Coordinates of C-alpha atoms and ligand atoms in Angstrom, one line a residue:
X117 CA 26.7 69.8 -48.7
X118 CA 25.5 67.2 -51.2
X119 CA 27.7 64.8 -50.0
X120 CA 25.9 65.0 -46.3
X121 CA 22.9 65.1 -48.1
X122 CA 23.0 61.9 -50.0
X123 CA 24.2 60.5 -46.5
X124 CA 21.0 61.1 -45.5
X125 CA 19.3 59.3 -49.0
X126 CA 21.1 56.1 -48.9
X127 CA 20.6 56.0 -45.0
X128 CA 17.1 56.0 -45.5
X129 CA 17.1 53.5 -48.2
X130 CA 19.4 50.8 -46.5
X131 CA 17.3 51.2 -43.3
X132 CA 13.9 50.6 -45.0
X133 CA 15.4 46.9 -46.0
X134 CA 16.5 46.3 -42.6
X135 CA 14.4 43.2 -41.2
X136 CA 16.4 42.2 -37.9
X137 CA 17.8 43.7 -35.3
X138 CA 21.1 42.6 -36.1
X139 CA 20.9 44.2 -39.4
X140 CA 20.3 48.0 -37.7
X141 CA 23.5 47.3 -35.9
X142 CA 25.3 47.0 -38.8
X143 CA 24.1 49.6 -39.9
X144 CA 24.6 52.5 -36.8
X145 CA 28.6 51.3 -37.1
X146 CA 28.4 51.4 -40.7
X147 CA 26.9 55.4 -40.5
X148 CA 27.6 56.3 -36.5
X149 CA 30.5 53.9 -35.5
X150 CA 34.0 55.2 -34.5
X151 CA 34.9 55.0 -38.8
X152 CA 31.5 55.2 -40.1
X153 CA 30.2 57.6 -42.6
X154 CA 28.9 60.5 -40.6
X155 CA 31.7 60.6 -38.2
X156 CA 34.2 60.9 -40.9
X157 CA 32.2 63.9 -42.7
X158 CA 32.6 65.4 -38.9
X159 CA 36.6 64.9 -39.0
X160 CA 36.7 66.6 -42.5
X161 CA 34.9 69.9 -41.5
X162 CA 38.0 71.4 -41.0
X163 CA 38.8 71.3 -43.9
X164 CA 36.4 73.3 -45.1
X165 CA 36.6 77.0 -45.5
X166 CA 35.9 78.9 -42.8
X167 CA 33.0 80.7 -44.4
X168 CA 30.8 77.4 -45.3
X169 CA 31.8 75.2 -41.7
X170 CA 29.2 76.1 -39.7
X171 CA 26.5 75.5 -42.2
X172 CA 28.5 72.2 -43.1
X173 CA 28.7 71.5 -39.9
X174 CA 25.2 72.4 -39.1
X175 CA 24.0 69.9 -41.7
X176 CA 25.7 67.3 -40.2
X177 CA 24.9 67.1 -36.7
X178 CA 21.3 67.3 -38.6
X179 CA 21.7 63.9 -40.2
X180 CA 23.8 62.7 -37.1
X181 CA 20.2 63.6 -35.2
X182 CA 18.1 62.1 -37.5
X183 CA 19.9 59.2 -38.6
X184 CA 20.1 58.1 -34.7
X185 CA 16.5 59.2 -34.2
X186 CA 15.6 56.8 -37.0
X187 CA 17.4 54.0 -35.6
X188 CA 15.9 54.0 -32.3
X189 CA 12.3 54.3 -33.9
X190 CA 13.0 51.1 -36.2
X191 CA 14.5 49.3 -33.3
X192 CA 11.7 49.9 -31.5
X193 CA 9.6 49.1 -34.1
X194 CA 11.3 45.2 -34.7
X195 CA 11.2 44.3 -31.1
X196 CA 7.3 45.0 -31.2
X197 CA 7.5 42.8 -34.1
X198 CA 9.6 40.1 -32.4
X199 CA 7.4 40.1 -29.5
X200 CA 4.0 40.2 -31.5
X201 CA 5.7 37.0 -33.5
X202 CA 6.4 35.5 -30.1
X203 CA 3.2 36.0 -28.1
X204 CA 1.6 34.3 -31.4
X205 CA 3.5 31.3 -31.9
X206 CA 2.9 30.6 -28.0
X207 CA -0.6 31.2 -28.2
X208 CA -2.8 28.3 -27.0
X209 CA -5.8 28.3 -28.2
X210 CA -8.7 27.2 -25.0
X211 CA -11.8 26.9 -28.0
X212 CA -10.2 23.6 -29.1
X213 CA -11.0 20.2 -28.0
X214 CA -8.2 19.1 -25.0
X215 CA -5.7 16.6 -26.0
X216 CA -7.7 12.6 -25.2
X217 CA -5.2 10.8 -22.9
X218 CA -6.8 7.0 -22.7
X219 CA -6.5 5.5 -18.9
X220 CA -5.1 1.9 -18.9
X221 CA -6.4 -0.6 -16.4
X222 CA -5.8 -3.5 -14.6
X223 CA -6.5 -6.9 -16.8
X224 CA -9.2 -8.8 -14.8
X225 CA -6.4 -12.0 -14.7
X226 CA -4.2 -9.6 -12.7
X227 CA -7.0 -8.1 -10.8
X228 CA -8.7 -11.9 -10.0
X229 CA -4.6 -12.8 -9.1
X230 CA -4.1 -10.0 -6.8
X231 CA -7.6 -10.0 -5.2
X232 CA -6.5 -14.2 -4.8
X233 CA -3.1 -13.2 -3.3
X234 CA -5.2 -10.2 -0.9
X235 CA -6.9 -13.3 1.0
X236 CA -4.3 -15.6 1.5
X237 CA -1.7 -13.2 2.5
X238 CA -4.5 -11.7 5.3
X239 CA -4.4 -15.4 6.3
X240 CA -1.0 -14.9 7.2
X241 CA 0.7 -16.7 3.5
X242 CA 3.8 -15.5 2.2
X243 CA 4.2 -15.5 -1.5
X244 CA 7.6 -16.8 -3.2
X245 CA 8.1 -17.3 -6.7
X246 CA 10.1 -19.9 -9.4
X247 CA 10.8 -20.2 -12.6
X248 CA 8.6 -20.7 -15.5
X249 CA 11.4 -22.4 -18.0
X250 CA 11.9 -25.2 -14.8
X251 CA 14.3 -28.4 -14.9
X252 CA 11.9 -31.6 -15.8
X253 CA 13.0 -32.3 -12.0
X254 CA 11.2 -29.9 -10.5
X255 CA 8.6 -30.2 -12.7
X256 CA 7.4 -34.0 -12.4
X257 CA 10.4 -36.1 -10.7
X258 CA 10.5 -34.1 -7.3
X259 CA 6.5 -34.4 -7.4
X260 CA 6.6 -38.0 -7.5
X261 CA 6.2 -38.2 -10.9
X262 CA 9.4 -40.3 -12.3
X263 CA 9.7 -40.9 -15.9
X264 CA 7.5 -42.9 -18.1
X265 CA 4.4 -42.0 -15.3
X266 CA 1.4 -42.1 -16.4
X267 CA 0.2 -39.3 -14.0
X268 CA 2.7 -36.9 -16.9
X269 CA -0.1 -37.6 -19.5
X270 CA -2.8 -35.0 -17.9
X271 CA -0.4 -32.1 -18.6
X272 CA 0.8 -31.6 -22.4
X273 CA 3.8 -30.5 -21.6
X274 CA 5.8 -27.9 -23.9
X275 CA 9.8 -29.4 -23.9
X276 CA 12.8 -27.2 -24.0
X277 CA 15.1 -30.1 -24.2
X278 CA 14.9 -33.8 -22.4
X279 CA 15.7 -32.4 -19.0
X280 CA 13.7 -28.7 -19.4
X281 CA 10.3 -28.1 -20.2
X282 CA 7.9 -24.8 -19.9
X283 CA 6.7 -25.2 -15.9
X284 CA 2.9 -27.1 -16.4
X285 CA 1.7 -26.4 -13.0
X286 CA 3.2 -24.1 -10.2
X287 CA 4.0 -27.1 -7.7
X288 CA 7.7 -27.1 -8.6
X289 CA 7.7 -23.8 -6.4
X290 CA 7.0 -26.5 -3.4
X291 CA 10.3 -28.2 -4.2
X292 CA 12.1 -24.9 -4.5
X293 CA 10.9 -23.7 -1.3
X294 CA 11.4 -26.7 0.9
X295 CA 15.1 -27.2 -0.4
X296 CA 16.0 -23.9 0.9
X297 CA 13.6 -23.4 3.7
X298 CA 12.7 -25.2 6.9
X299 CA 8.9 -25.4 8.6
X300 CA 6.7 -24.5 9.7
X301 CA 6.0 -22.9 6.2
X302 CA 2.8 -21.2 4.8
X303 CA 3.3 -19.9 1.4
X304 CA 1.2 -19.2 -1.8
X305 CA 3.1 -19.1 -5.2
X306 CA 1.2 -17.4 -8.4
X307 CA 2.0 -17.8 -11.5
X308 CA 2.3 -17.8 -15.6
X309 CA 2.3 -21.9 -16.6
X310 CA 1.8 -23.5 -19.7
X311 CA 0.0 -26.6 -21.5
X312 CA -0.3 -27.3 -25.1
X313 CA -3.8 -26.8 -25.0
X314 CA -6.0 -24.6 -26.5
X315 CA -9.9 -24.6 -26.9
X316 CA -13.2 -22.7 -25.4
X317 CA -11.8 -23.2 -22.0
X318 CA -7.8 -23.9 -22.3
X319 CA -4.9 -21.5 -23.5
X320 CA -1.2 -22.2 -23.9
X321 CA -0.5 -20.2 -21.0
X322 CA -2.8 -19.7 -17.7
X323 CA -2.2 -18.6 -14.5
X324 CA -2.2 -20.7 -11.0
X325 CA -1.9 -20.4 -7.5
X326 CA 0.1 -23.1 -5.3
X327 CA -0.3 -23.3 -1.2
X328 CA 0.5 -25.1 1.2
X329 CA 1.3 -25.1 4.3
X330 CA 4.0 -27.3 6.6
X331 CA 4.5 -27.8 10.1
X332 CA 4.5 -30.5 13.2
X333 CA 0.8 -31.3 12.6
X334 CA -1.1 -29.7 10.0
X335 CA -4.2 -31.4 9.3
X336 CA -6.4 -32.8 6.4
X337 CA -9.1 -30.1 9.0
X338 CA -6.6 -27.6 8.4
X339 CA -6.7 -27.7 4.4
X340 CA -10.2 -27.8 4.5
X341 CA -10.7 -24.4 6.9
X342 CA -8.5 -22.8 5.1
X343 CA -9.6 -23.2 1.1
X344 CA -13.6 -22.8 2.9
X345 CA -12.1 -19.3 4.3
X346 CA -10.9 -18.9 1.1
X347 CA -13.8 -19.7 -1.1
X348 CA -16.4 -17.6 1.0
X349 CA -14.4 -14.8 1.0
X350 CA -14.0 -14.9 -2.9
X351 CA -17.1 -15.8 -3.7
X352 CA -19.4 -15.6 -1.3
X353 CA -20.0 -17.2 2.2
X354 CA -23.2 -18.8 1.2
X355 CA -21.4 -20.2 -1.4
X356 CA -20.9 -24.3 -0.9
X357 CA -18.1 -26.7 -0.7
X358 CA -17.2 -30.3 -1.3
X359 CA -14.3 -32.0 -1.1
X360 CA -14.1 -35.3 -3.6
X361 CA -11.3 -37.8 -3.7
X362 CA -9.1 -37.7 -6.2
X363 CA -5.4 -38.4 -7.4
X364 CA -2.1 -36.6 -7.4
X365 CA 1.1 -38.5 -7.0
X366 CA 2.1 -35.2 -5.0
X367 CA -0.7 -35.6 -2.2
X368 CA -1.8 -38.5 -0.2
X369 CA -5.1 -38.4 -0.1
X370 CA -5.8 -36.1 -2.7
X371 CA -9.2 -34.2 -3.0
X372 CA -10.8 -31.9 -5.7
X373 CA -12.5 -29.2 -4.4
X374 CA -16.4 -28.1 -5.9
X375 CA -18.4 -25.2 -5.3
X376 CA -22.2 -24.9 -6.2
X377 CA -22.3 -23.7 -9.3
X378 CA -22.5 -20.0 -9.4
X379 CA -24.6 -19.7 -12.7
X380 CA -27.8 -22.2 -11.6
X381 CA -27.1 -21.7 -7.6
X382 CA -26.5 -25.5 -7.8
X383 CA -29.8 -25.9 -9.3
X384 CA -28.3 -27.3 -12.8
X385 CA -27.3 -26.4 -16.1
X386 CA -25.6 -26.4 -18.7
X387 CA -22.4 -24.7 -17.8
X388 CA -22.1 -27.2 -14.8
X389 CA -23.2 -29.9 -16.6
X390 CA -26.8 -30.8 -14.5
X391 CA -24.7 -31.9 -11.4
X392 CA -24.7 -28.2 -9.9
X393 CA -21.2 -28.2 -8.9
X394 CA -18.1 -26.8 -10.2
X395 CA -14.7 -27.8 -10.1
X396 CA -12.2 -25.4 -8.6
X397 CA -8.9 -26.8 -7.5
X398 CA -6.6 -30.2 -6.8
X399 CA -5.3 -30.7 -2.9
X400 CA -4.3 -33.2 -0.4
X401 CA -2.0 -34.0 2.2
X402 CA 1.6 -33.7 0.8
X403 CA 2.7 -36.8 0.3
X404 CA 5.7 -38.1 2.1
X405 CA 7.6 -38.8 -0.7
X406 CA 8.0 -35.5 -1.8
X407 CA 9.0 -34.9 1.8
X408 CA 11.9 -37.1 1.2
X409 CA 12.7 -35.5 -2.0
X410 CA 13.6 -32.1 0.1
X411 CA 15.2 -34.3 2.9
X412 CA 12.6 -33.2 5.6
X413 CA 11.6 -35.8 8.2
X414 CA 8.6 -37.4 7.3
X415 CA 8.3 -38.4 10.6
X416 CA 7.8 -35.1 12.3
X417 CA 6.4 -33.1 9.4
X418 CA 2.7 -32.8 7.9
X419 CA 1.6 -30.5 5.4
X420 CA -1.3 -29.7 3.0
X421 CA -1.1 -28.3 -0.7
X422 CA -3.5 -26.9 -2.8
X423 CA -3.5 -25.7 -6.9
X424 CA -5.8 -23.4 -8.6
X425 CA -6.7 -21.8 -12.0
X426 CA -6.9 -18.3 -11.8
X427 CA -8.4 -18.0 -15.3
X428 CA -11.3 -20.2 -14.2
X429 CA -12.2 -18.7 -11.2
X430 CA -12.0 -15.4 -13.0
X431 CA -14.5 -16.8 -15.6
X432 CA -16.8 -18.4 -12.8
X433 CA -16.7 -14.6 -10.8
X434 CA -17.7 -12.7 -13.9
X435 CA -19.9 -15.2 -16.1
X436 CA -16.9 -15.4 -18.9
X437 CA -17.7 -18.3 -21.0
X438 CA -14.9 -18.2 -23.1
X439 CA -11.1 -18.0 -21.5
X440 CA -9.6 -17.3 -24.6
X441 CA -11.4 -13.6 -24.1
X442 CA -9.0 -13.1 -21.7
X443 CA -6.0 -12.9 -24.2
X444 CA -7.7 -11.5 -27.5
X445 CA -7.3 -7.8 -26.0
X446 CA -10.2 -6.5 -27.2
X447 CA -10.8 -3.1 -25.7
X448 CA -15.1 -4.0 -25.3
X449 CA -13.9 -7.2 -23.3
X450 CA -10.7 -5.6 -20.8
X451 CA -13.0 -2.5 -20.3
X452 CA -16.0 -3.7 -18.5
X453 CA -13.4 -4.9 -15.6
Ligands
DAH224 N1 -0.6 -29.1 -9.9 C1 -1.9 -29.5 -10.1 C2 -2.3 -29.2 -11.5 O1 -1.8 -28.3 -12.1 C3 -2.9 -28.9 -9.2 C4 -2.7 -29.3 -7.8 C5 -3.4 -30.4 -7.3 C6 -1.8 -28.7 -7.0 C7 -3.2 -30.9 -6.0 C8 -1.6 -29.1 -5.7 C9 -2.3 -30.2 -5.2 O2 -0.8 -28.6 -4.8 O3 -2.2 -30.7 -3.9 O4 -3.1 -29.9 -12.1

């Protein structure tokens, strides 16, 4: 009898200290399992004198009741527990500030290039693309621009080697093209070049966009309709445009292209220096050397060209005085755009 008894005692004890559920289970086989405690006081009633077995066994079962009745109740007990532990680890808590996910945007040289590429392509362009670490070839010698030319002065060209150089201008795209293509051909090529260069309005690296266009008879008319299209539609069509002779030992005649100056309305000042026009781009008619570089019949074959700085008119759209704002990332500057 005080055997079962003190079943009952250290039961209690053990199952007081039990935290997990894992620990009950020990503890039903170590008490209720096939060779546990209980059961084997149950195998030994029989060996117990008639006269004191059924109170024995009374006893017992008791503690066989209880112990199992105990076990449930602390089972039950953990898993409320477990769940409360759960339900407040997941708890999200809707009184605090959200979580602040900054949008990015597009930088106004991307937006100015894609806006650039927009018009050209609804004036039925195609865009290709070449290399900005470009053969000295390409570069100058295709261009008309051999070795020891003077014209190579204007552009302060970053070297790789003797015979590669960082691209200064996007007209080596022309070459490119015409070695691989046939006209009629009306393409615009953007693009990351590079000059060592830098002050108020000259970085390292700027962006520019070649055309041109080639075909049986294109026309000096032709360039000129298509950079006005061009210009109104950017700007605006009030906006006006000159053409002025110039040089590029790529075009034949060559022109530089003004527009009335969009901070005075052409009435002068400082930013267009009192002549109320502002510089925009370099074209001409290609010349027919560079035809003959590509092997195309110079003969048969016309064709205009045009290059532009897409920083500039970026800086001439929105006001920006300074191009090196353009690459100094600050968050006040990118965000107005
Ligand atoms: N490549 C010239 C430059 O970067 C710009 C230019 C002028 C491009 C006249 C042309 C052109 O295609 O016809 O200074």
């Amino acid at each position: 009898m005080e055997e079962i008894l003190s079943l009952k005692k250290s039961f209690l004890k053990e199952s007081k200290s039990a935290r997990s559920l894992a620990e009950l289970q020990q503890l039903r086989v170590k008490y209720l399992g096939k060779k546990g405690l209980v059961t084997s006081k149950l195998k030994t009633l029989s060996t117990i004198s008639p006269e004191l077995r059924p109170a024995c066994g009374r006893a017992v079962n008791e503690v066989k009741r209880y112990i199992t009745e105990e076990l449930r109740k602390r089972e039950t007990l953990l898993k409320e527990e477990e769940h409360k532990r759960l339900v407040l680890s997941e708890a999200i808590d809707i009184t605090l500030p959200g979580k602040f996910t900054p949008f990015g945007r597009e930088h106004p040289v991307n937006k100015v290039l894609s806006e650039i590429i927009g018009i050209f392509v609804s004036m039925g362009f195609e865009v290709e693309e070449g290399p900005e670490v470009e053969l000295d070839y390409y570069n100058f010698e295709a261009l008309n621009m051999p070795k020891d030319h003077p014209a190579r002065d204007m552009q302060d060209t970053f070297y790789i080697s003797e015979d590669v150089v960082l691209r200064t201008h996007t007209s080596p795209v022309q070459i490119r093209v015409m070695e691989r293509r046939r006209p009629p051909l009306k393409i615009i090529a953007p693009g990351k070049v590079y000059r060592c260069d830098a002050d108020i309005s000259h970085t390292p690296m700027f962006h520019q966009v070649e055309g041109f266009m080639v075909d049986t008879d294109v026309a000096f008319s032709d360039l000129k309709g298509v950079l006005e299209s061009f210009i109104h539609s950017f700007f605006n069509v009030e906006t006006p445009v000159r053409f002025r002779p110039s040089f590029f030992p790529f075009t034949e005649p060559s022109a530089e292209v003004d527009i009335g100056c969009t901070f005075c309305s052409g009435k002068g000042c400082r930013v267009c220096k009192n002549t109320g026009w502002l510089e925009i781009l370099g074209a001409g008619m290609i010349n027919p050397r560079v035809f003959e570089m590509v092997g195309y019949d110079v003969d048969l074959y016309t064709g205009f060209a045009f290059g532009m700085g897409v920083e500039r008119l970026a800086m001439l759209k929105y006001s920006i005085d300074d191009i090196r704002l353009f690459f100094e990332n600050d968050m006040r500057f990118l965000r107005q755009f």
